[in-house]
PDB file of C-alpha atoms in Angstrom:
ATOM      1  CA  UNK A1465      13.358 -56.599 -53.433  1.00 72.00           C
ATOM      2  CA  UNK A1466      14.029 -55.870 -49.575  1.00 88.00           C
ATOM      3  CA  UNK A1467      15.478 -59.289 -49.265  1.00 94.00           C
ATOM      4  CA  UNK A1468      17.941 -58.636 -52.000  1.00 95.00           C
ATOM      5  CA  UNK A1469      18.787 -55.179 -50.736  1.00 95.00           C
ATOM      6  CA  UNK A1470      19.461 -56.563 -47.665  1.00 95.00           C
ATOM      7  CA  UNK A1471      21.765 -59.700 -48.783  1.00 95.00           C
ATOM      8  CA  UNK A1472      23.470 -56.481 -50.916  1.00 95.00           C
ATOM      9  CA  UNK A1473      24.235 -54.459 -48.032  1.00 95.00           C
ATOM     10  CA  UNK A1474      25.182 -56.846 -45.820  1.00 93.00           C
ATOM     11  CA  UNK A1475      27.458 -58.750 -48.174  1.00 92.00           C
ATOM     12  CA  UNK A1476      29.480 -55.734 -48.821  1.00 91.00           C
ATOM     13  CA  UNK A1477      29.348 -54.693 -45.023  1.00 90.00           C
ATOM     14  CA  UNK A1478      30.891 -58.542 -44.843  1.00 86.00           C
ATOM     15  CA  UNK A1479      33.565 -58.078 -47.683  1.00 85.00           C
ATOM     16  CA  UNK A1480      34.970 -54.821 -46.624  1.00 84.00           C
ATOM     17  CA  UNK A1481      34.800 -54.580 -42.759  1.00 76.00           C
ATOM     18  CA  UNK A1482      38.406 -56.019 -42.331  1.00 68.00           C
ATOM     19  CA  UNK A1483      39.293 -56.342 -38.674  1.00 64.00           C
ATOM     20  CA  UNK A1484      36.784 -56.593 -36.801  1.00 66.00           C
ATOM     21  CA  UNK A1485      33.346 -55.696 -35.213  1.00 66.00           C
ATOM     22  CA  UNK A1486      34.678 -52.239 -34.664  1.00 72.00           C
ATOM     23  CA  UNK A1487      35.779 -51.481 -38.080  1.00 74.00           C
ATOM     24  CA  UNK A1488      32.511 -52.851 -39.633  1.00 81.00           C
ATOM     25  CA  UNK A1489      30.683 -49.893 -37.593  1.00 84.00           C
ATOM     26  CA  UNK A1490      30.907 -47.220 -40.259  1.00 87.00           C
ATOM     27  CA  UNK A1491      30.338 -49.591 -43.376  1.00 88.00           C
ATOM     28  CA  UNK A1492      26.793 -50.690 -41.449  1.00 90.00           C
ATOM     29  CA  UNK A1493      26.069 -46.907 -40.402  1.00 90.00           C
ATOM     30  CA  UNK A1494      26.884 -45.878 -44.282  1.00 91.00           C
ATOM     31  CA  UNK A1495      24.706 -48.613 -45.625  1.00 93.00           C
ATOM     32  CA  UNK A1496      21.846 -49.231 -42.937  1.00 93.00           C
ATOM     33  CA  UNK A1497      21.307 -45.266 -41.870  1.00 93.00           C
ATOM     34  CA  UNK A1498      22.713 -43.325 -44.652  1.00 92.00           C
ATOM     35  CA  UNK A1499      22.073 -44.956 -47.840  1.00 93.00           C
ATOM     36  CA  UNK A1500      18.804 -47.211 -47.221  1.00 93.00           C
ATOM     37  CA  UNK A1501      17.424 -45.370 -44.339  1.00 93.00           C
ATOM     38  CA  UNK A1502      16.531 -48.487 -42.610  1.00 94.00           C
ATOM     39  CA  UNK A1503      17.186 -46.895 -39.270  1.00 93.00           C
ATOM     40  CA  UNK A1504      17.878 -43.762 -37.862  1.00 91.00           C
ATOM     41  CA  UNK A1505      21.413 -42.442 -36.293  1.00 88.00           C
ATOM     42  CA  UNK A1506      19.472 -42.413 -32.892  1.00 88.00           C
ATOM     43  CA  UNK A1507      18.290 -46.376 -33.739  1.00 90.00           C
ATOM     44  CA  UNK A1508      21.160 -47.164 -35.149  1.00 90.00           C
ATOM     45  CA  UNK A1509      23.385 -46.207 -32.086  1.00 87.00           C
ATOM     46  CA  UNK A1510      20.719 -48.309 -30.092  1.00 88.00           C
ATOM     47  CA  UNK A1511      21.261 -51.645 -32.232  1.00 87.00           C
ATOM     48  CA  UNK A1512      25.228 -51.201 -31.896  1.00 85.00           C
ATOM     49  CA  UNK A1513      24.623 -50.973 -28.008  1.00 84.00           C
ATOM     50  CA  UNK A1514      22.778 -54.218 -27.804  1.00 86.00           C
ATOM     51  CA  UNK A1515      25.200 -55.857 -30.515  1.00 83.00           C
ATOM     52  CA  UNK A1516      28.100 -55.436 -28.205  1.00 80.00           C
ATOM     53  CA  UNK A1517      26.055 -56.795 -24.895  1.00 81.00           C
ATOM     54  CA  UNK A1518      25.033 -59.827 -26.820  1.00 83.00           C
ATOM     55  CA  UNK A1519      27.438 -63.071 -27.930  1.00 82.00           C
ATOM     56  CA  UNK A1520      28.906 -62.573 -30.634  1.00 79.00           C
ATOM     57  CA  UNK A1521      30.525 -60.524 -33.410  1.00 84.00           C
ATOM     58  CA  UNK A1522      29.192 -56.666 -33.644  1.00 85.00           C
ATOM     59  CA  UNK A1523      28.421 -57.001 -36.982  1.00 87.00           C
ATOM     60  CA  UNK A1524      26.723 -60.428 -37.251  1.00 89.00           C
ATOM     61  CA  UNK A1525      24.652 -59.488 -34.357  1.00 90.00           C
ATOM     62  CA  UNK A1526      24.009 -55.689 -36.291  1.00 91.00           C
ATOM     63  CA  UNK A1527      23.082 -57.656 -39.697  1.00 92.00           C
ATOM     64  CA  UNK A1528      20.846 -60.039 -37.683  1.00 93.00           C
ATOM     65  CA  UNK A1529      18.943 -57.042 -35.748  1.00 92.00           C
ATOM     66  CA  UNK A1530      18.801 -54.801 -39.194  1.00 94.00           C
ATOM     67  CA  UNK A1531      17.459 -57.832 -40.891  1.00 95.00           C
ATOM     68  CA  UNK A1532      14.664 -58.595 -38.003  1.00 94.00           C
ATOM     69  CA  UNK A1533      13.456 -54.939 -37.828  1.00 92.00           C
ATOM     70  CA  UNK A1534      12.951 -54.835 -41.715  1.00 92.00           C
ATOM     71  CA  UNK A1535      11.717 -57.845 -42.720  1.00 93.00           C
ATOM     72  CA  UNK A1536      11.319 -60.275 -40.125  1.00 93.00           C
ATOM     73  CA  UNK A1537      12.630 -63.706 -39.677  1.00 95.00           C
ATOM     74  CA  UNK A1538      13.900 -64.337 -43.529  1.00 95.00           C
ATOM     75  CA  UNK A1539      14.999 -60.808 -43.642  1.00 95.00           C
ATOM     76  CA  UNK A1540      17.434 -61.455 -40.203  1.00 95.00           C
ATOM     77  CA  UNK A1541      18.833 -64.692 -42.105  1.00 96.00           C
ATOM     78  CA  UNK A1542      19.290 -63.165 -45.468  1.00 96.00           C
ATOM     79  CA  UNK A1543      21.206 -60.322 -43.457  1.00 95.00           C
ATOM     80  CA  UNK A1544      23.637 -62.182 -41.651  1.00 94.00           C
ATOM     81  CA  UNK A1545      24.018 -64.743 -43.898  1.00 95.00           C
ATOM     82  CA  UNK A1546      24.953 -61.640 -46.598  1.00 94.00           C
ATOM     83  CA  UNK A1547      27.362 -60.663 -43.637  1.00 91.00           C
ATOM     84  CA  UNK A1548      29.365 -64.007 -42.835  1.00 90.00           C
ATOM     85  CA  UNK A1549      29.344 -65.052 -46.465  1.00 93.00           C
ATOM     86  CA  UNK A1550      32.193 -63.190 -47.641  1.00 88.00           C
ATOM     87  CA  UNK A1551      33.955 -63.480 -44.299  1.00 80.00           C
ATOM     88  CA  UNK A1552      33.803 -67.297 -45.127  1.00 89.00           C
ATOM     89  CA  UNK A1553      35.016 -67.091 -48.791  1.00 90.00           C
ATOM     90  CA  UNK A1554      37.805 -64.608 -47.680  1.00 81.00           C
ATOM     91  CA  UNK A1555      39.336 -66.604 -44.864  1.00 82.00           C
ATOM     92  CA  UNK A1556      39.543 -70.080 -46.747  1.00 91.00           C
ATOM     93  CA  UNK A1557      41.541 -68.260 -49.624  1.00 92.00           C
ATOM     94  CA  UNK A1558      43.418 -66.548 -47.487  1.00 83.00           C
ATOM     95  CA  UNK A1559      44.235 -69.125 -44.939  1.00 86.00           C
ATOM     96  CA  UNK A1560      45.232 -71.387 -48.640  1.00 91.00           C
ATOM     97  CA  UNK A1561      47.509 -68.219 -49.757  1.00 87.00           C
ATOM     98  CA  UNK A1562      49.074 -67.737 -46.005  1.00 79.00           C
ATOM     99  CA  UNK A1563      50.175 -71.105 -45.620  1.00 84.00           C
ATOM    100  CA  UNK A1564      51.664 -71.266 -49.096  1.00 87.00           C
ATOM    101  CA  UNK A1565      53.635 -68.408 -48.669  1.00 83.00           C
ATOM    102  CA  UNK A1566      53.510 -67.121 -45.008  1.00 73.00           C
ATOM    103  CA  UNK A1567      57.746 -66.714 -45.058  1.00 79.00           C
ATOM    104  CA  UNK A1568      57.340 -64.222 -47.508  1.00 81.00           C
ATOM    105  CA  UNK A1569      58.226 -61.110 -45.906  1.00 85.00           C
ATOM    106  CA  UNK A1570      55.928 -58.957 -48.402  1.00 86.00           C
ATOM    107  CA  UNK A1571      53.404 -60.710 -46.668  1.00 78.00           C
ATOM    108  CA  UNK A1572      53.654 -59.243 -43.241  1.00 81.00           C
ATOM    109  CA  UNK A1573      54.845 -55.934 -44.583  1.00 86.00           C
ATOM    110  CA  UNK A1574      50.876 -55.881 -46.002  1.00 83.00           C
ATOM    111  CA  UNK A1575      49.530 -57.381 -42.684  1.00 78.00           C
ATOM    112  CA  UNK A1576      51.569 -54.811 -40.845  1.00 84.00           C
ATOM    113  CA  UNK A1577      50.198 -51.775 -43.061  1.00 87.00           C
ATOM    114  CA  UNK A1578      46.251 -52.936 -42.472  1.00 83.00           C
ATOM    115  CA  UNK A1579      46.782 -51.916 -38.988  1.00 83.00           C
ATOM    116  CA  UNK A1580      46.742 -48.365 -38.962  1.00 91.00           C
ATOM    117  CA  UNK A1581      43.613 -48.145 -41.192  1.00 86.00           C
ATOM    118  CA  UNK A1582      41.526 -50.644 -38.384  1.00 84.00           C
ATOM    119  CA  UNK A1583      42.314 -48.627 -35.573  1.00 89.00           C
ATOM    120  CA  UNK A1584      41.768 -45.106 -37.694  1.00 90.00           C
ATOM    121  CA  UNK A1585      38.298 -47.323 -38.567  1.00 84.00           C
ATOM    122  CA  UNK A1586      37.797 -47.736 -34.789  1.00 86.00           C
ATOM    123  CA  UNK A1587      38.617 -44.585 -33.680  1.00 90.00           C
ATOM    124  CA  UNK A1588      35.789 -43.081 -36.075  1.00 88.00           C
ATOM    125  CA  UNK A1589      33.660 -45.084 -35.321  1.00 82.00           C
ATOM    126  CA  UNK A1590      34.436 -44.382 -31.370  1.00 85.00           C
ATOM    127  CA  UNK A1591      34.015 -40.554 -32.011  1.00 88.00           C
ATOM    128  CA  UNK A1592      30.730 -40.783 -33.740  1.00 85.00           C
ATOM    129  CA  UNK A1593      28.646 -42.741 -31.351  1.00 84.00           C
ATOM    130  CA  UNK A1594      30.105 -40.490 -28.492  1.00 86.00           C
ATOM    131  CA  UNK A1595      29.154 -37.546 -30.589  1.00 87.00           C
ATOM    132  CA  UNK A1596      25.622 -38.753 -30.996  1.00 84.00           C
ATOM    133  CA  UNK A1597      25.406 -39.615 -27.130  1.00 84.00           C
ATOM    134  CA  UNK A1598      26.850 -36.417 -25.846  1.00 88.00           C
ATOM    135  CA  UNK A1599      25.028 -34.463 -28.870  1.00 88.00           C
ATOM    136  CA  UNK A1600      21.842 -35.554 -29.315  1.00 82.00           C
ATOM    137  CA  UNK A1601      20.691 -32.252 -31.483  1.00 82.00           C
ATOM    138  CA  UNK A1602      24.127 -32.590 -33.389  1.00 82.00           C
ATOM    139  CA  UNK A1603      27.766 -31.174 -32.236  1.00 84.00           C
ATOM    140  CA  UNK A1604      28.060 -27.400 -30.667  1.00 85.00           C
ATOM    141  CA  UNK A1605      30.542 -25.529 -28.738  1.00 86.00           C
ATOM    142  CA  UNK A1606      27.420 -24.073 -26.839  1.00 87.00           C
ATOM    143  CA  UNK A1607      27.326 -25.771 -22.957  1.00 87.00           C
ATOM    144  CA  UNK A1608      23.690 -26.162 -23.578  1.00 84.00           C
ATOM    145  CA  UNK A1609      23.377 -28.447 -26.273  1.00 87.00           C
ATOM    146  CA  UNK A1610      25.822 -30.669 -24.217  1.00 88.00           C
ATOM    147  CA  UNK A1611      24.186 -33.538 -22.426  1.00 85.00           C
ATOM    148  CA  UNK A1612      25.732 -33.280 -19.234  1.00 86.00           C
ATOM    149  CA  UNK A1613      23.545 -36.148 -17.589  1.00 84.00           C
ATOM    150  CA  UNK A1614      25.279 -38.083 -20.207  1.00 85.00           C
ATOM    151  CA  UNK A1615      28.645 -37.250 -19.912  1.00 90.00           C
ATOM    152  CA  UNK A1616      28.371 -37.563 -15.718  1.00 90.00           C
ATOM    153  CA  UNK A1617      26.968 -40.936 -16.614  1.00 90.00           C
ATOM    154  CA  UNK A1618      29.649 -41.794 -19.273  1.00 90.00           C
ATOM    155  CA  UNK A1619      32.415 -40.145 -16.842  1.00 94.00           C
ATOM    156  CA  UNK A1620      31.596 -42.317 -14.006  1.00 94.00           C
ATOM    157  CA  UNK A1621      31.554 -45.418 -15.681  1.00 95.00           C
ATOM    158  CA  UNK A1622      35.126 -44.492 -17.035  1.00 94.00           C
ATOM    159  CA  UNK A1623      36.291 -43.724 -13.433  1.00 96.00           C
ATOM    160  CA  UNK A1624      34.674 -47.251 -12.108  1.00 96.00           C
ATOM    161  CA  UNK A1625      36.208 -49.148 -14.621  1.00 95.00           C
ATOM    162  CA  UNK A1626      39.642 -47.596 -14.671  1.00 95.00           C
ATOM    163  CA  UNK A1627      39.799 -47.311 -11.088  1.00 95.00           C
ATOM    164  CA  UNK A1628      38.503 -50.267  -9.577  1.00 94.00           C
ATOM    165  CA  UNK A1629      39.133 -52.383 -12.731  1.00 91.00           C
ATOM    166  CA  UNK A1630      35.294 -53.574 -12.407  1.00 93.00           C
ATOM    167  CA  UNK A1631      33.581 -55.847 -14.542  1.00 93.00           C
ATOM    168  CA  UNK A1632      32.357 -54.002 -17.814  1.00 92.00           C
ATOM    169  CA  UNK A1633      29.170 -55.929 -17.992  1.00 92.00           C
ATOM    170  CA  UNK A1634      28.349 -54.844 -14.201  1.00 94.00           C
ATOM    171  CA  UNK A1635      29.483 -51.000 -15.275  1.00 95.00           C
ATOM    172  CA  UNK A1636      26.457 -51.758 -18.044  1.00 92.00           C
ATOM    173  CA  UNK A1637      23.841 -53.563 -16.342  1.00 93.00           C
ATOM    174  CA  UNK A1638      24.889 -50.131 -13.558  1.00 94.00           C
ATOM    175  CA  UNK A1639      24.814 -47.350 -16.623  1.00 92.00           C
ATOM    176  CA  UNK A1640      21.288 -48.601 -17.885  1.00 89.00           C
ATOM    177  CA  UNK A1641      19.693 -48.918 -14.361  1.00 92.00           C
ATOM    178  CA  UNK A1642      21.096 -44.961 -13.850  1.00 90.00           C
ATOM    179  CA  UNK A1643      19.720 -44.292 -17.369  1.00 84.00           C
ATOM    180  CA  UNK A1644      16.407 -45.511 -16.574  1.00 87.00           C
ATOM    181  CA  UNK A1645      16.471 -43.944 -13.387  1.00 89.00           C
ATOM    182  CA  UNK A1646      17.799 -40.523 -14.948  1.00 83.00           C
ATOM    183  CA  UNK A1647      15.239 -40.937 -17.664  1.00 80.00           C
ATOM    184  CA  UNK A1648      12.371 -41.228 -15.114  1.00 87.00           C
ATOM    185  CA  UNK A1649      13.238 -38.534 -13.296  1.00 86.00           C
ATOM    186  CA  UNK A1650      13.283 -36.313 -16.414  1.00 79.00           C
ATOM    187  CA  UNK A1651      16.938 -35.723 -16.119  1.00 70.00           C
ATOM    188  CA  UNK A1652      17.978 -37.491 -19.097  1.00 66.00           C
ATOM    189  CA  UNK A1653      15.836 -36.713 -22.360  1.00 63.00           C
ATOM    190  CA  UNK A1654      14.051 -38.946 -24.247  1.00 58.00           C
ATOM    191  CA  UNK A1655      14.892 -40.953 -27.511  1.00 50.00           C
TER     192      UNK A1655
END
Protein backbone atom coordinates (compact mmCIF):
# COMPACT_ATOMS: atom_id res chain seq x y z
CA UNK A 1 0.00 0.00 0.00
CA UNK A 2 3.00 2.51 0.77
CA UNK A 3 4.22 1.98 -2.71
CA UNK A 4 0.93 3.01 -4.16
CA UNK A 5 0.54 5.93 -1.81
CA UNK A 6 3.64 7.03 -2.80
CA UNK A 7 3.27 6.69 -6.81
CA UNK A 8 -0.27 8.71 -5.72
CA UNK A 9 1.34 11.53 -4.16
CA UNK A 10 3.99 11.96 -6.23
CA UNK A 11 2.06 11.70 -9.48
CA UNK A 12 -0.16 14.48 -8.50
CA UNK A 13 2.86 16.52 -7.00
CA UNK A 14 4.11 15.79 -10.90
CA UNK A 15 0.75 16.83 -12.64
CA UNK A 16 0.11 19.99 -10.82
CA UNK A 17 3.50 21.62 -9.90
CA UNK A 18 3.55 23.77 -13.16
CA UNK A 19 6.72 25.82 -13.37
CA UNK A 20 9.10 24.60 -11.72
CA UNK A 21 11.01 23.15 -8.66
CA UNK A 22 9.86 26.14 -6.72
CA UNK A 23 6.26 25.91 -7.36
CA UNK A 24 6.19 22.11 -6.66
CA UNK A 25 7.33 23.10 -2.92
CA UNK A 26 3.88 23.50 -1.42
CA UNK A 27 2.15 20.55 -3.41
CA UNK A 28 5.15 18.15 -1.77
CA UNK A 29 4.82 19.97 1.77
CA UNK A 30 0.77 19.47 1.44
CA UNK A 31 1.15 15.88 0.45
CA UNK A 32 4.48 14.55 2.16
CA UNK A 33 4.05 16.62 5.73
CA UNK A 34 0.49 17.48 5.91
CA UNK A 35 -1.58 14.82 4.53
CA UNK A 36 0.63 11.49 4.90
CA UNK A 37 2.84 12.61 7.64
CA UNK A 38 5.79 11.08 6.06
CA UNK A 39 8.00 13.80 7.42
CA UNK A 40 7.89 16.51 9.64
CA UNK A 41 7.93 20.49 8.74
CA UNK A 42 11.42 20.49 10.50
CA UNK A 43 12.46 17.23 8.03
CA UNK A 44 10.80 18.38 5.43
CA UNK A 45 12.63 21.83 5.30
CA UNK A 46 15.86 19.61 5.63
CA UNK A 47 15.09 17.41 2.38
CA UNK A 48 14.25 20.76 0.34
CA UNK A 49 17.78 22.06 1.51
CA UNK A 50 19.64 19.11 0.17
CA UNK A 51 17.26 18.95 -3.02
CA UNK A 52 18.45 22.32 -4.10
CA UNK A 53 22.42 21.49 -3.36
CA UNK A 54 22.10 18.37 -5.39
CA UNK A 55 21.76 18.05 -9.55
CA UNK A 56 18.80 18.26 -10.50
CA UNK A 57 15.15 19.34 -10.36
CA UNK A 58 13.80 20.21 -6.60
CA UNK A 59 11.14 18.05 -6.92
CA UNK A 60 12.62 14.92 -8.57
CA UNK A 61 15.35 15.07 -6.10
CA UNK A 62 12.33 15.70 -3.09
CA UNK A 63 10.27 12.56 -4.58
CA UNK A 64 13.52 10.53 -4.72
CA UNK A 65 14.57 11.44 -0.93
CA UNK A 66 10.68 11.02 0.33
CA UNK A 67 10.65 7.75 -1.45
CA UNK A 68 14.20 6.49 0.14
CA UNK A 69 13.26 7.52 3.73
CA UNK A 70 9.88 5.55 3.50
CA UNK A 71 10.43 2.67 1.77
CA UNK A 72 13.77 2.23 0.56
CA UNK A 73 15.15 1.66 -2.83
CA UNK A 74 11.65 0.66 -4.71
CA UNK A 75 9.93 3.23 -2.68
CA UNK A 76 12.65 6.18 -4.13
CA UNK A 77 11.84 4.78 -7.79
CA UNK A 78 8.15 4.48 -7.43
CA UNK A 79 8.39 8.21 -6.09
CA UNK A 80 10.12 9.85 -8.73
CA UNK A 81 9.00 7.88 -11.31
CA UNK A 82 5.18 9.02 -9.92
CA UNK A 83 6.86 12.58 -10.17
CA UNK A 84 8.35 12.72 -13.85
CA UNK A 85 5.52 10.63 -15.23
CA UNK A 86 3.07 13.22 -15.73
CA UNK A 87 5.73 15.81 -16.50
CA UNK A 88 6.48 13.40 -19.49
CA UNK A 89 2.83 12.87 -20.67
CA UNK A 90 2.20 16.69 -20.29
CA UNK A 91 5.09 18.01 -22.32
CA UNK A 92 4.69 15.60 -25.43
CA UNK A 93 0.94 16.81 -25.71
CA UNK A 94 1.74 19.99 -25.20
CA UNK A 95 4.79 20.37 -27.29
CA UNK A 96 2.11 18.40 -30.24
CA UNK A 97 -0.65 21.25 -29.37
CA UNK A 98 2.13 24.26 -29.36
CA UNK A 99 3.48 23.53 -32.58
CA UNK A 100 0.08 23.10 -34.17
CA UNK A 101 -1.11 26.21 -33.11
CA UNK A 102 1.69 28.32 -31.45
CA UNK A 103 0.46 31.68 -33.75
CA UNK A 104 -2.58 31.61 -31.97
CA UNK A 105 -2.55 34.53 -29.85
CA UNK A 106 -5.03 32.85 -27.18
CA UNK A 107 -2.20 30.80 -26.70
CA UNK A 108 0.24 33.18 -25.17
CA UNK A 109 -2.51 35.19 -23.56
CA UNK A 110 -2.83 31.64 -21.31
CA UNK A 111 1.03 31.27 -21.11
CA UNK A 112 1.20 34.89 -20.08
CA UNK A 113 -1.60 34.47 -17.25
CA UNK A 114 0.33 31.16 -15.63
CA UNK A 115 2.92 33.55 -14.61
CA UNK A 116 1.60 35.34 -11.83
CA UNK A 117 0.30 32.17 -10.10
CA UNK A 118 4.26 30.52 -10.29
CA UNK A 119 5.81 33.32 -8.77
CA UNK A 120 2.71 33.81 -6.06
CA UNK A 121 3.62 29.71 -5.78
CA UNK A 122 7.27 30.72 -5.18
CA UNK A 123 6.86 33.41 -3.07
CA UNK A 124 4.85 31.04 -0.56
CA UNK A 125 6.80 28.74 -0.67
CA UNK A 126 9.87 31.35 0.03
CA UNK A 127 7.94 32.71 3.14
CA UNK A 128 7.29 29.40 4.70
CA UNK A 129 10.68 27.85 4.86
CA UNK A 130 12.01 31.30 6.16
CA UNK A 131 9.25 31.20 8.68
CA UNK A 132 10.21 27.77 9.85
CA UNK A 133 14.04 28.80 9.94
CA UNK A 134 13.62 32.05 11.73
CA UNK A 135 10.62 30.40 13.87
CA UNK A 136 11.42 27.27 14.92
CA UNK A 137 8.51 27.17 17.82
CA UNK A 138 6.10 28.77 15.14
CA UNK A 139 5.70 32.70 14.19
CA UNK A 140 5.59 35.51 17.17
CA UNK A 141 5.99 39.14 17.40
CA UNK A 142 7.89 38.34 20.75
CA UNK A 143 12.03 39.05 20.12
CA UNK A 144 12.51 35.86 21.96
CA UNK A 145 11.05 33.32 19.95
CA UNK A 146 13.13 34.90 17.06
CA UNK A 147 16.22 32.97 16.14
CA UNK A 148 18.59 35.61 15.90
CA UNK A 149 21.69 33.20 15.30
CA UNK A 150 19.67 32.41 12.32
CA UNK A 151 18.79 35.48 10.94
CA UNK A 152 22.71 36.89 11.54
CA UNK A 153 23.54 33.75 9.65
CA UNK A 154 20.84 34.19 6.92
CA UNK A 155 21.70 38.14 6.88
CA UNK A 156 25.26 37.62 6.16
CA UNK A 157 24.96 35.30 3.52
CA UNK A 158 22.52 37.88 1.83
CA UNK A 159 25.16 40.66 2.28
CA UNK A 160 28.08 38.22 0.77
CA UNK A 161 26.18 37.34 -2.05
CA UNK A 162 24.71 40.68 -2.97
CA UNK A 163 27.76 42.46 -2.27
CA UNK A 164 30.55 40.62 -3.51
CA UNK A 165 28.39 38.69 -6.04
CA UNK A 166 30.07 35.34 -4.55
CA UNK A 167 29.45 31.99 -5.59
CA UNK A 168 26.13 30.63 -3.94
CA UNK A 169 27.48 27.19 -3.50
CA UNK A 170 30.65 28.73 -1.55
CA UNK A 171 27.95 31.08 0.55
CA UNK A 172 26.51 27.25 1.38
CA UNK A 173 29.36 25.09 1.87
CA UNK A 174 30.28 28.80 4.32
CA UNK A 175 26.50 28.86 6.02
CA UNK A 176 26.72 25.05 7.02
CA UNK A 177 30.37 25.18 8.33
CA UNK A 178 28.98 28.46 10.60
CA UNK A 179 25.92 26.28 11.40
CA UNK A 180 27.90 23.52 12.62
CA UNK A 181 30.13 25.71 14.30
CA UNK A 182 27.11 27.78 15.88
CA UNK A 183 25.48 24.51 16.69
CA UNK A 184 28.56 23.29 18.64
CA UNK A 185 28.95 26.08 20.48
CA UNK A 186 25.31 25.92 21.67
CA UNK A 187 24.45 29.09 19.92
CA UNK A 188 22.22 27.71 17.44
CA UNK A 189 19.53 25.12 18.83
CA UNK A 190 19.14 21.84 17.90
CA UNK A 191 16.79 20.07 15.31
Amino acid sequence: MTYLELLWAFLQIGLFSFGGGYASMPLIQSQVVDKYQWLSQSEFVDIISISQMTPGPIAINSATFVGQRVAGLPGALVATLGCILPACIIVLAAARFYYKHQQLTVVQGVLDGLRPAIIALIAASGVSILSLALWPSGFSLRPADLDWAALLLAGGCLFILRRWKASPVLVMLGAGAMGIILYWTGLLPGV
